[in-house]
PDB file of C-alpha atoms in Angstrom:
ATOM      1  CA  TYR A  23    -109.807 -10.876-259.591  1.00 44.00           C
ATOM      2  CA  GLU A  24    -109.196 -13.906-257.486  1.00 52.00           C
ATOM      3  CA  GLY A  25    -107.252 -16.964-258.528  1.00 60.00           C
ATOM      4  CA  PHE A  26    -107.366 -17.680-262.227  1.00 66.00           C
ATOM      5  CA  ALA A  27    -110.959 -16.717-263.019  1.00 70.00           C
ATOM      6  CA  ASN A  28    -111.755 -13.749-265.226  1.00 71.00           C
ATOM      7  CA  MET A  29    -114.515 -12.402-263.033  1.00 69.00           C
ATOM      8  CA  VAL A  30    -114.929 -10.413-259.866  1.00 66.00           C
ATOM      9  CA  PHE A  31    -115.666 -12.323-256.677  1.00 68.00           C
ATOM     10  CA  GLU A  32    -117.250 -10.956-253.541  1.00 70.00           C
ATOM     11  CA  ASN A  33    -116.435 -12.706-250.275  1.00 74.00           C
ATOM     12  CA  MET A  34    -119.678 -12.846-248.322  1.00 79.00           C
ATOM     13  CA  ARG A  35    -119.043 -12.960-244.590  1.00 84.00           C
ATOM     14  CA  ALA A  36    -121.336 -14.599-242.069  1.00 90.00           C
ATOM     15  CA  MET A  37    -119.820 -12.698-239.134  1.00 93.00           C
ATOM     16  CA  PRO A  38    -122.442  -9.912-239.193  1.00 91.00           C
ATOM     17  CA  LEU A  39    -125.181 -12.562-238.968  1.00 93.00           C
ATOM     18  CA  PHE A  40    -123.504 -14.156-235.946  1.00 96.00           C
ATOM     19  CA  ILE A  41    -122.975 -10.768-234.289  1.00 95.00           C
ATOM     20  CA  ASP A  42    -126.665  -9.993-234.706  1.00 94.00           C
ATOM     21  CA  TYR A  43    -127.729 -13.390-233.332  1.00 96.00           C
ATOM     22  CA  VAL A  44    -125.393 -13.236-230.338  1.00 97.00           C
ATOM     23  CA  THR A  45    -126.277  -9.644-229.384  1.00 96.00           C
ATOM     24  CA  GLU A  46    -130.040 -10.019-229.910  1.00 96.00           C
ATOM     25  CA  ARG A  47    -130.042 -12.944-227.466  1.00 97.00           C
ATOM     26  CA  LYS A  48    -127.584 -11.228-225.116  1.00 97.00           C
ATOM     27  CA  LEU A  49    -125.195 -14.177-225.344  1.00 96.00           C
ATOM     28  CA  ASP A  50    -122.328 -11.685-225.470  1.00 95.00           C
ATOM     29  CA  GLU A  51    -122.977 -10.552-221.904  1.00 95.00           C
ATOM     30  CA  ASP A  52    -120.400 -11.984-219.482  1.00 96.00           C
ATOM     31  CA  SER A  53    -118.537 -13.657-222.318  1.00 98.00           C
ATOM     32  CA  VAL A  54    -115.105 -14.078-223.838  1.00 98.00           C
ATOM     33  CA  ILE A  55    -114.406 -14.754-227.491  1.00 98.00           C
ATOM     34  CA  VAL A  56    -112.247 -17.755-228.293  1.00 98.00           C
ATOM     35  CA  ALA A  57    -109.999 -18.596-231.227  1.00 97.00           C
ATOM     36  CA  LEU A  58    -109.855 -22.389-231.251  1.00 94.00           C
ATOM     37  CA  ASP A  59    -106.459 -22.315-232.974  1.00 90.00           C
ATOM     38  CA  ALA A  60    -103.844 -19.885-234.224  1.00 89.00           C
ATOM     39  CA  GLY A  61    -105.349 -19.833-237.709  1.00 90.00           C
ATOM     40  CA  ARG A  62    -108.584 -18.306-236.399  1.00 92.00           C
ATOM     41  CA  VAL A  63    -107.035 -15.514-234.313  1.00 96.00           C
ATOM     42  CA  SER A  64    -107.540 -12.759-236.882  1.00 94.00           C
ATOM     43  CA  GLU A  65    -111.256 -13.446-237.378  1.00 94.00           C
ATOM     44  CA  ALA A  66    -111.874 -14.095-233.674  1.00 96.00           C
ATOM     45  CA  ARG A  67    -110.107 -10.813-232.875  1.00 96.00           C
ATOM     46  CA  LYS A  68    -112.528  -8.952-235.192  1.00 95.00           C
ATOM     47  CA  PHE A  69    -115.458 -10.745-233.574  1.00 96.00           C
ATOM     48  CA  ALA A  70    -114.183  -9.802-230.101  1.00 97.00           C
ATOM     49  CA  ALA A  71    -113.546  -6.182-231.114  1.00 96.00           C
ATOM     50  CA  ILE A  72    -117.061  -5.728-232.493  1.00 95.00           C
ATOM     51  CA  LEU A  73    -118.544  -7.223-229.321  1.00 96.00           C
ATOM     52  CA  ASP A  74    -116.037  -5.379-227.115  1.00 97.00           C
ATOM     53  CA  ARG A  75    -115.001  -8.614-225.393  1.00 98.00           C
ATOM     54  CA  ASP A  76    -111.692 -10.177-224.377  1.00 98.00           C
ATOM     55  CA  LEU A  77    -110.017 -12.656-226.699  1.00 98.00           C
ATOM     56  CA  VAL A  78    -108.771 -16.066-225.573  1.00 97.00           C
ATOM     57  CA  ILE A  79    -106.593 -18.212-227.825  1.00 97.00           C
ATOM     58  CA  ILE A  80    -106.299 -21.983-227.698  1.00 96.00           C
ATOM     59  CA  ASP A  81    -102.918 -23.378-228.680  1.00 92.00           C
ATOM     60  CA  LYS A  82    -103.555 -26.816-230.096  1.00 87.00           C
ATOM     61  CA  ARG A  83    -101.571 -29.324-232.100  1.00 81.00           C
ATOM     62  CA  ARG A  84    -102.651 -32.014-234.538  1.00 80.00           C
ATOM     63  CA  PRO A  85    -100.459 -35.113-234.155  1.00 78.00           C
ATOM     64  CA  LYS A  86    -102.437 -36.662-237.042  1.00 77.00           C
ATOM     65  CA  PRO A  87    -105.479 -35.741-239.142  1.00 74.00           C
ATOM     66  CA  GLY A  88    -108.706 -35.740-237.160  1.00 70.00           C
ATOM     67  CA  VAL A  89    -106.942 -35.555-233.783  1.00 76.00           C
ATOM     68  CA  ALA A  90    -106.313 -32.364-231.804  1.00 78.00           C
ATOM     69  CA  HIS A  91    -104.613 -31.789-228.464  1.00 78.00           C
ATOM     70  CA  VAL A  92    -104.869 -28.564-226.489  1.00 86.00           C
ATOM     71  CA  TYR A  93    -101.465 -27.510-225.174  1.00 86.00           C
ATOM     72  CA  THR A  94    -102.282 -24.238-223.534  1.00 91.00           C
ATOM     73  CA  VAL A  95    -104.902 -21.509-223.378  1.00 93.00           C
ATOM     74  CA  ILE A  96    -103.623 -17.970-223.813  1.00 95.00           C
ATOM     75  CA  GLY A  97    -105.688 -15.646-221.654  1.00 96.00           C
ATOM     76  CA  LYS A  98    -106.985 -18.503-219.507  1.00 96.00           C
ATOM     77  CA  GLU A  99    -107.473 -16.180-216.536  1.00 97.00           C
ATOM     78  CA  LYS A 100    -110.299 -14.486-218.492  1.00 98.00           C
ATOM     79  CA  VAL A 101    -112.428 -17.645-218.848  1.00 98.00           C
ATOM     80  CA  ASP A 102    -113.587 -18.351-215.278  1.00 98.00           C
ATOM     81  CA  GLY A 103    -117.265 -17.521-214.803  1.00 98.00           C
ATOM     82  CA  LYS A 104    -117.714 -16.448-218.439  1.00 98.00           C
ATOM     83  CA  ARG A 105    -119.576 -17.794-221.423  1.00 98.00           C
ATOM     84  CA  ALA A 106    -116.995 -18.831-224.036  1.00 98.00           C
ATOM     85  CA  ILE A 107    -117.982 -18.059-227.635  1.00 98.00           C
ATOM     86  CA  ALA A 108    -115.694 -19.558-230.257  1.00 97.00           C
ATOM     87  CA  TYR A 109    -115.626 -18.153-233.770  1.00 96.00           C
ATOM     88  CA  GLU A 110    -114.687 -20.842-236.292  1.00 94.00           C
ATOM     89  CA  ASP A 111    -114.867 -21.115-240.059  1.00 93.00           C
ATOM     90  CA  MET A 112    -116.383 -24.604-239.923  1.00 94.00           C
ATOM     91  CA  VAL A 113    -117.076 -27.608-237.765  1.00 94.00           C
ATOM     92  CA  ASP A 114    -115.957 -30.685-239.645  1.00 92.00           C
ATOM     93  CA  SER A 115    -115.345 -33.768-237.504  1.00 91.00           C
ATOM     94  CA  GLY A 116    -115.488 -31.934-234.170  1.00 90.00           C
ATOM     95  CA  SER A 117    -111.933 -32.937-233.304  1.00 89.00           C
ATOM     96  CA  THR A 118    -110.986 -29.312-232.577  1.00 92.00           C
ATOM     97  CA  VAL A 119    -114.164 -28.399-230.719  1.00 94.00           C
ATOM     98  CA  GLU A 120    -114.244 -31.331-228.305  1.00 94.00           C
ATOM     99  CA  PRO A 121    -110.833 -30.908-226.585  1.00 93.00           C
ATOM    100  CA  SER A 122    -111.140 -27.116-226.733  1.00 95.00           C
ATOM    101  CA  ALA A 123    -114.503 -27.145-224.956  1.00 97.00           C
ATOM    102  CA  GLU A 124    -113.115 -29.543-222.358  1.00 96.00           C
ATOM    103  CA  ALA A 125    -110.228 -27.131-221.671  1.00 96.00           C
ATOM    104  CA  LEU A 126    -112.598 -24.142-221.442  1.00 98.00           C
ATOM    105  CA  TYR A 127    -114.918 -25.916-218.998  1.00 98.00           C
ATOM    106  CA  LYS A 128    -111.908 -26.906-216.851  1.00 97.00           C
ATOM    107  CA  LEU A 129    -110.998 -23.210-216.716  1.00 97.00           C
ATOM    108  CA  GLY A 130    -114.463 -22.349-215.399  1.00 98.00           C
ATOM    109  CA  ALA A 131    -116.460 -21.449-218.515  1.00 98.00           C
ATOM    110  CA  THR A 132    -120.189 -21.424-217.757  1.00 98.00           C
ATOM    111  CA  ASP A 133    -121.156 -22.354-221.327  1.00 97.00           C
ATOM    112  CA  VAL A 134    -119.338 -22.947-224.591  1.00 98.00           C
ATOM    113  CA  TYR A 135    -120.847 -21.746-227.865  1.00 98.00           C
ATOM    114  CA  VAL A 136    -119.364 -22.231-231.321  1.00 98.00           C
ATOM    115  CA  CYS A 137    -120.278 -19.894-234.183  1.00 98.00           C
ATOM    116  CA  ALA A 138    -119.350 -21.558-237.480  1.00 97.00           C
ATOM    117  CA  PRO A 139    -120.743 -20.644-240.897  1.00 96.00           C
ATOM    118  CA  HIS A 140    -120.243 -24.185-242.225  1.00 96.00           C
ATOM    119  CA  LEU A 141    -121.309 -27.312-240.329  1.00 97.00           C
ATOM    120  CA  LEU A 142    -119.948 -30.321-242.178  1.00 95.00           C
ATOM    121  CA  ALA A 143    -120.427 -32.827-239.318  1.00 93.00           C
ATOM    122  CA  SER A 144    -118.152 -35.436-240.902  1.00 89.00           C
ATOM    123  CA  PRO A 145    -117.511 -38.788-239.248  1.00 85.00           C
ATOM    124  CA  SER A 146    -113.936 -39.625-238.249  1.00 82.00           C
ATOM    125  CA  GLU A 147    -112.007 -42.564-236.826  1.00 81.00           C
ATOM    126  CA  ASP A 148    -112.987 -41.617-233.284  1.00 82.00           C
ATOM    127  CA  GLY A 149    -116.715 -41.083-233.807  1.00 87.00           C
ATOM    128  CA  THR A 150    -119.246 -38.726-235.305  1.00 92.00           C
ATOM    129  CA  ALA A 151    -119.174 -34.954-235.030  1.00 94.00           C
ATOM    130  CA  GLU A 152    -122.655 -35.120-233.518  1.00 96.00           C
ATOM    131  CA  ASP A 153    -121.456 -37.352-230.666  1.00 95.00           C
ATOM    132  CA  LYS A 154    -118.422 -35.116-230.094  1.00 94.00           C
ATOM    133  CA  MET A 155    -120.653 -32.024-229.823  1.00 96.00           C
ATOM    134  CA  ARG A 156    -122.799 -33.782-227.236  1.00 97.00           C
ATOM    135  CA  LYS A 157    -119.772 -34.970-225.269  1.00 95.00           C
ATOM    136  CA  ALA A 158    -118.240 -31.478-225.450  1.00 96.00           C
ATOM    137  CA  ARG A 159    -121.476 -29.896-224.110  1.00 97.00           C
ATOM    138  CA  VAL A 160    -121.322 -27.113-226.694  1.00 98.00           C
ATOM    139  CA  LYS A 161    -124.062 -25.147-228.409  1.00 98.00           C
ATOM    140  CA  VAL A 162    -123.400 -24.635-232.112  1.00 98.00           C
ATOM    141  CA  ILE A 163    -124.739 -21.690-234.097  1.00 98.00           C
ATOM    142  CA  THR A 164    -124.311 -22.162-237.846  1.00 98.00           C
ATOM    143  CA  THR A 165    -125.818 -21.172-241.191  1.00 97.00           C
ATOM    144  CA  ASN A 166    -127.690 -23.150-243.793  1.00 96.00           C
ATOM    145  CA  SER A 167    -124.685 -23.073-246.162  1.00 95.00           C
ATOM    146  CA  ILE A 168    -124.895 -26.871-245.945  1.00 95.00           C
ATOM    147  CA  PRO A 169    -128.563 -27.848-246.056  1.00 94.00           C
ATOM    148  CA  ARG A 170    -129.830 -30.359-243.504  1.00 95.00           C
ATOM    149  CA  LYS A 171    -133.065 -32.298-243.439  1.00 96.00           C
ATOM    150  CA  ASN A 172    -135.542 -31.507-240.678  1.00 96.00           C
ATOM    151  CA  ASP A 173    -135.153 -34.938-239.071  1.00 97.00           C
ATOM    152  CA  TRP A 174    -131.384 -34.389-238.733  1.00 96.00           C
ATOM    153  CA  LEU A 175    -131.949 -30.926-237.243  1.00 97.00           C
ATOM    154  CA  GLU A 176    -134.465 -32.288-234.737  1.00 97.00           C
ATOM    155  CA  ALA A 177    -132.223 -35.224-233.785  1.00 97.00           C
ATOM    156  CA  ASN A 178    -129.382 -32.811-233.021  1.00 97.00           C
ATOM    157  CA  SER A 179    -131.322 -30.000-231.369  1.00 97.00           C
ATOM    158  CA  ASP A 180    -129.678 -30.788-228.025  1.00 97.00           C
ATOM    159  CA  TRP A 181    -126.408 -29.216-229.228  1.00 97.00           C
ATOM    160  CA  LEU A 182    -127.445 -27.337-232.376  1.00 98.00           C
ATOM    161  CA  GLU A 183    -128.515 -23.979-230.957  1.00 97.00           C
ATOM    162  CA  HIS A 184    -129.618 -22.301-234.184  1.00 97.00           C
ATOM    163  CA  VAL A 185    -129.281 -22.381-237.973  1.00 97.00           C
ATOM    164  CA  ILE A 186    -129.130 -18.862-239.433  1.00 96.00           C
ATOM    165  CA  SER A 187    -130.674 -18.514-242.870  1.00 94.00           C
ATOM    166  CA  LEU A 188    -128.403 -17.050-245.543  1.00 92.00           C
ATOM    167  CA  GLU A 189    -131.288 -16.260-247.896  1.00 92.00           C
ATOM    168  CA  PRO A 190    -131.846 -12.607-246.832  1.00 89.00           C
ATOM    169  CA  ALA A 191    -128.143 -11.736-247.188  1.00 86.00           C
ATOM    170  CA  LEU A 192    -127.853 -13.502-250.537  1.00 88.00           C
ATOM    171  CA  ALA A 193    -131.044 -11.841-251.824  1.00 89.00           C
ATOM    172  CA  GLU A 194    -129.689  -8.443-250.772  1.00 86.00           C
ATOM    173  CA  ALA A 195    -126.401  -9.147-252.567  1.00 85.00           C
ATOM    174  CA  VAL A 196    -128.174 -10.144-255.785  1.00 87.00           C
ATOM    175  CA  TYR A 197    -130.400  -7.067-255.564  1.00 89.00           C
ATOM    176  CA  LYS A 198    -127.382  -4.773-255.100  1.00 84.00           C
ATOM    177  CA  MET A 199    -125.493  -6.397-257.972  1.00 82.00           C
ATOM    178  CA  GLN A 200    -128.477  -6.032-260.291  1.00 87.00           C
ATOM    179  CA  ARG A 201    -128.707  -2.320-259.437  1.00 89.00           C
ATOM    180  CA  GLY A 202    -124.971  -1.861-259.857  1.00 83.00           C
ATOM    181  CA  ASP A 203    -124.594  -0.928-256.191  1.00 83.00           C
ATOM    182  CA  PRO A 204    -121.521  -2.028-254.234  1.00 78.00           C
ATOM    183  CA  VAL A 205    -121.972  -5.290-252.394  1.00 76.00           C
ATOM    184  CA  SER A 206    -118.978  -4.658-250.131  1.00 66.00           C
ATOM    185  CA  PRO A 207    -121.008  -3.481-247.098  1.00 54.00           C
ATOM    186  CA  LEU A 208    -122.374  -7.041-246.937  1.00 54.00           C
ATOM    187  CA  SER A 209    -118.858  -8.412-246.846  1.00 58.00           C
ATOM    188  CA  GLU A 210    -117.424  -6.086-244.220  1.00 56.00           C
ATOM    189  CA  THR A 211    -117.121  -7.067-240.582  1.00 48.00           C
ATOM    190  CA  THR A 212    -116.330  -3.604-239.306  1.00 41.00           C
ATOM    191  CA  ARG A 213    -119.781  -2.075-239.556  1.00 41.00           C
ATOM    192  CA  SER A 214    -121.168  -0.516-236.423  1.00 39.00           C
ATOM    193  CA  TYR A 215    -123.649  -2.572-234.449  1.00 35.00           C
ATOM    194  CA  ARG A 216    -126.326  -0.834-232.383  1.00 33.00           C
TER     195      ARG A 216
END
């Protein structure tokens, strides 16, 4: 039981979907995995372990909401000549992504990708998330957890690399629950790939 509800919850993870996407397109070759802040280290470490890649951690501070400053990059010597793949929980205003991508490019990253299950793309005082993604020169891979209209997707295709559909994973979870089978394999991030 989670919280105060009298029912069982299953935490569905998008990480396996991102692992599949990244490996199928060979984006993991010559790459490092990046935690864009200390709060994402645990998940980024799992992502890096599954892909057998080095982990880089960005130490950032937020002087006020919607503003982020990168102070240092832990493991910066691993970035030069590599594709940087950040694993985030969401992209909201882009205020974390923009300065982080700038720091990674300054360290010699060839490309910067962001894998984030939830793409909110909220506006902030200093502009739209869409403009920040363009300025940051990142490619975002997300899911359809937040539906977008086709015209929005087309207008942002310069930085929006791919939207992974959640329907197959959700259908599999419903099917397993109806049969009384455990859903937990869908929520694990330690399964073997390949």
